[in-house]
Amino acid sequence: QVQLVESGGGLVQAGGSLTLSCTVSGLTFSSHDMGWYRQVPGQQRELVASIPSGGSPSYADSVKGRFTISRDNAENTVNLQMISVKPEDTGVYYCHARQYALNYWGKGTLVTVTA
């Protein structure tokens, strides 16, 4: 069975840093596009960073220059390094994997940024 498990969320003050990790099992990780999404209650889940299979990272405008997504295909992990965080970065961050029409989601990890 496919499993995506996020870790690294927590409480951080504005201006600080935090790194999220997602460990993946049950699929051919290197063949999947990976991404991090964020959701706030009452709002849509939005893509904040992605790194496709064999491609370059992309970022939402709101996080460009502050977040870095990376993947380690040997360890089946994708990370999101967050620096200079802002209160508006608060939300539940979800790990996402996609190959063609197949999509998989983690259960999310909460990031709370205090002012």
PDB file of C-alpha atoms in Angstrom:
ATOM      1  CA  GLN A   1       0.000   0.000   0.000  1.00  0.00           C
ATOM      2  CA  VAL A   2       1.125   3.522  -0.739  1.00  0.00           C
ATOM      3  CA  GLN A   3       2.105   5.577   2.288  1.00  0.00           C
ATOM      4  CA  LEU A   4       3.129   9.228   2.481  1.00  0.00           C
ATOM      5  CA  VAL A   5       4.065  10.354   5.980  1.00  0.00           C
ATOM      6  CA  GLU A   6       4.919  13.953   6.801  1.00  0.00           C
ATOM      7  CA  SER A   7       7.008  15.076   9.726  1.00  0.00           C
ATOM      8  CA  GLY A   8       8.707  18.191  11.008  1.00  0.00           C
ATOM      9  CA  GLY A   9       5.751  20.435  11.632  1.00  0.00           C
ATOM     10  CA  GLY A  10       5.437  22.478  14.765  1.00  0.00           C
ATOM     11  CA  LEU A  11       5.450  25.926  16.271  1.00  0.00           C
ATOM     12  CA  VAL A  12       7.931  28.488  14.993  1.00  0.00           C
ATOM     13  CA  GLN A  13       8.205  32.232  15.356  1.00  0.00           C
ATOM     14  CA  ALA A  14       8.125  34.606  12.417  1.00  0.00           C
ATOM     15  CA  GLY A  15      11.527  34.935  10.818  1.00  0.00           C
ATOM     16  CA  GLY A  16      12.562  31.483  11.908  1.00  0.00           C
ATOM     17  CA  SER A  17      13.026  28.311   9.944  1.00  0.00           C
ATOM     18  CA  LEU A  18      11.561  24.852   9.764  1.00  0.00           C
ATOM     19  CA  THR A  19      12.108  21.805   7.583  1.00  0.00           C
ATOM     20  CA  LEU A  20       9.357  19.377   6.687  1.00  0.00           C
ATOM     21  CA  SER A  21      10.005  15.850   5.497  1.00  0.00           C
ATOM     22  CA  CYS A  22       7.868  13.319   3.703  1.00  0.00           C
ATOM     23  CA  THR A  23       8.758   9.652   3.571  1.00  0.00           C
ATOM     24  CA  VAL A  24       7.143   7.592   0.847  1.00  0.00           C
ATOM     25  CA  SER A  25       6.671   3.874   0.520  1.00  0.00           C
ATOM     26  CA  GLY A  26       4.715   1.537  -1.687  1.00  0.00           C
ATOM     27  CA  LEU A  27       5.464   3.212  -5.002  1.00  0.00           C
ATOM     28  CA  THR A  28       8.319   3.866  -7.370  1.00  0.00           C
ATOM     29  CA  PHE A  29       9.279   7.173  -5.825  1.00  0.00           C
ATOM     30  CA  SER A  30      11.697   8.300  -8.531  1.00  0.00           C
ATOM     31  CA  SER A  31       8.957   8.068 -11.169  1.00  0.00           C
ATOM     32  CA  HIS A  32       6.561  10.355  -9.304  1.00  0.00           C
ATOM     33  CA  ASP A  33       6.161  14.091  -9.302  1.00  0.00           C
ATOM     34  CA  MET A  34       6.222  15.379  -5.738  1.00  0.00           C
ATOM     35  CA  GLY A  35       4.777  18.444  -4.120  1.00  0.00           C
ATOM     36  CA  TRP A  36       3.906  20.206  -0.910  1.00  0.00           C
ATOM     37  CA  TYR A  37       0.461  21.713  -0.460  1.00  0.00           C
ATOM     38  CA  ARG A  38      -0.848  23.936   2.313  1.00  0.00           C
ATOM     39  CA  GLN A  39      -4.371  24.237   3.612  1.00  0.00           C
ATOM     40  CA  VAL A  40      -5.901  26.672   6.072  1.00  0.00           C
ATOM     41  CA  PRO A  41      -9.400  26.074   7.485  1.00  0.00           C
ATOM     42  CA  GLY A  42     -11.997  27.563   5.179  1.00  0.00           C
ATOM     43  CA  GLN A  43      -9.583  27.858   2.282  1.00  0.00           C
ATOM     44  CA  GLN A  44      -8.590  25.707  -0.650  1.00  0.00           C
ATOM     45  CA  ARG A  45      -5.561  23.504  -0.494  1.00  0.00           C
ATOM     46  CA  GLU A  46      -2.857  25.277  -2.464  1.00  0.00           C
ATOM     47  CA  LEU A  47       0.352  24.108  -4.035  1.00  0.00           C
ATOM     48  CA  VAL A  48       3.337  25.808  -2.455  1.00  0.00           C
ATOM     49  CA  ALA A  49       6.220  23.865  -3.989  1.00  0.00           C
ATOM     50  CA  SER A  50       6.716  21.018  -6.416  1.00  0.00           C
ATOM     51  CA  ILE A  51       9.573  18.992  -7.792  1.00  0.00           C
ATOM     52  CA  PRO A  52       8.693  16.679 -10.658  1.00  0.00           C
ATOM     53  CA  SER A  53      10.348  13.454 -11.598  1.00  0.00           C
ATOM     54  CA  GLY A  54      13.343  14.505 -13.637  1.00  0.00           C
ATOM     55  CA  GLY A  55      12.447  18.186 -13.488  1.00  0.00           C
ATOM     56  CA  SER A  56      13.191  21.443 -11.736  1.00  0.00           C
ATOM     57  CA  PRO A  57      11.481  22.793  -8.615  1.00  0.00           C
ATOM     58  CA  SER A  58       8.658  25.293  -8.828  1.00  0.00           C
ATOM     59  CA  TYR A  59       7.228  27.542  -6.143  1.00  0.00           C
ATOM     60  CA  ALA A  60       4.196  29.603  -5.395  1.00  0.00           C
ATOM     61  CA  ASP A  61       4.928  33.306  -5.589  1.00  0.00           C
ATOM     62  CA  SER A  62       4.245  33.682  -1.889  1.00  0.00           C
ATOM     63  CA  VAL A  63       7.162  31.432  -0.928  1.00  0.00           C
ATOM     64  CA  LYS A  64       9.716  32.106  -3.657  1.00  0.00           C
ATOM     65  CA  GLY A  65      13.092  32.900  -2.200  1.00  0.00           C
ATOM     66  CA  ARG A  66      12.134  31.502   1.198  1.00  0.00           C
ATOM     67  CA  PHE A  67      11.222  27.840   0.670  1.00  0.00           C
ATOM     68  CA  THR A  68      13.279  25.122  -0.970  1.00  0.00           C
ATOM     69  CA  ILE A  69      11.914  21.770  -2.049  1.00  0.00           C
ATOM     70  CA  SER A  70      14.251  18.852  -2.554  1.00  0.00           C
ATOM     71  CA  ARG A  71      14.036  15.125  -3.067  1.00  0.00           C
ATOM     72  CA  ASP A  72      16.259  12.168  -2.384  1.00  0.00           C
ATOM     73  CA  ASN A  73      15.248   9.327  -4.646  1.00  0.00           C
ATOM     74  CA  ALA A  74      17.595   6.934  -2.881  1.00  0.00           C
ATOM     75  CA  GLU A  75      15.759   7.473   0.402  1.00  0.00           C
ATOM     76  CA  ASN A  76      12.256   8.039  -0.994  1.00  0.00           C
ATOM     77  CA  THR A  77      11.957  11.405   0.693  1.00  0.00           C
ATOM     78  CA  VAL A  78      10.943  14.902  -0.249  1.00  0.00           C
ATOM     79  CA  ASN A  79      11.754  17.854   1.985  1.00  0.00           C
ATOM     80  CA  LEU A  80      10.555  21.415   2.283  1.00  0.00           C
ATOM     81  CA  GLN A  81      13.036  23.797   3.836  1.00  0.00           C
ATOM     82  CA  MET A  82      11.259  26.881   5.093  1.00  0.00           C
ATOM     83  CA  ILE A  83      13.189  29.990   6.081  1.00  0.00           C
ATOM     84  CA  SER A  84      12.129  33.502   7.028  1.00  0.00           C
ATOM     85  CA  VAL A  85       8.700  32.145   7.794  1.00  0.00           C
ATOM     86  CA  LYS A  86       5.709  34.441   8.117  1.00  0.00           C
ATOM     87  CA  PRO A  87       2.442  34.067  10.019  1.00  0.00           C
ATOM     88  CA  GLU A  88       0.671  33.574   6.695  1.00  0.00           C
ATOM     89  CA  ASP A  89       2.733  30.417   6.182  1.00  0.00           C
ATOM     90  CA  THR A  90       0.634  28.805   8.895  1.00  0.00           C
ATOM     91  CA  GLY A  91      -1.372  25.800   7.812  1.00  0.00           C
ATOM     92  CA  VAL A  92      -1.452  22.072   7.437  1.00  0.00           C
ATOM     93  CA  TYR A  93       1.175  20.977   4.962  1.00  0.00           C
ATOM     94  CA  TYR A  94       0.447  17.919   2.857  1.00  0.00           C
ATOM     95  CA  CYS A  95       2.848  15.784   0.900  1.00  0.00           C
ATOM     96  CA  HIS A  96       1.609  14.823  -2.558  1.00  0.00           C
ATOM     97  CA  ALA A  97       2.777  12.312  -5.137  1.00  0.00           C
ATOM     98  CA  ARG A  98       1.572  11.986  -8.696  1.00  0.00           C
ATOM     99  CA  GLN A  99       2.257   9.737 -11.626  1.00  0.00           C
ATOM    100  CA  TYR A 100       0.001  10.302 -14.632  1.00  0.00           C
ATOM    101  CA  ALA A 101      -3.578  10.033 -13.355  1.00  0.00           C
ATOM    102  CA  LEU A 102      -2.658   8.570  -9.967  1.00  0.00           C
ATOM    103  CA  ASN A 103      -2.501  10.898  -6.965  1.00  0.00           C
ATOM    104  CA  TYR A 104      -1.520  10.141  -3.388  1.00  0.00           C
ATOM    105  CA  TRP A 105      -1.681  12.297  -0.278  1.00  0.00           C
ATOM    106  CA  GLY A 106      -0.192  12.267   3.160  1.00  0.00           C
ATOM    107  CA  LYS A 107      -2.243  13.067   6.226  1.00  0.00           C
ATOM    108  CA  GLY A 108      -0.553  16.408   6.790  1.00  0.00           C
ATOM    109  CA  THR A 109       1.607  18.108   9.378  1.00  0.00           C
ATOM    110  CA  LEU A 110       0.664  21.348  11.102  1.00  0.00           C
ATOM    111  CA  VAL A 111       2.907  24.387  10.893  1.00  0.00           C
ATOM    112  CA  THR A 112       2.069  27.347  13.100  1.00  0.00           C
ATOM    113  CA  VAL A 113       4.009  30.579  12.718  1.00  0.00           C
ATOM    114  CA  THR A 114       3.617  33.114  15.493  1.00  0.00           C
ATOM    115  CA  ALA A 115       4.092  36.835  15.012  1.00  0.00           C
TER     116      ALA A 115
END
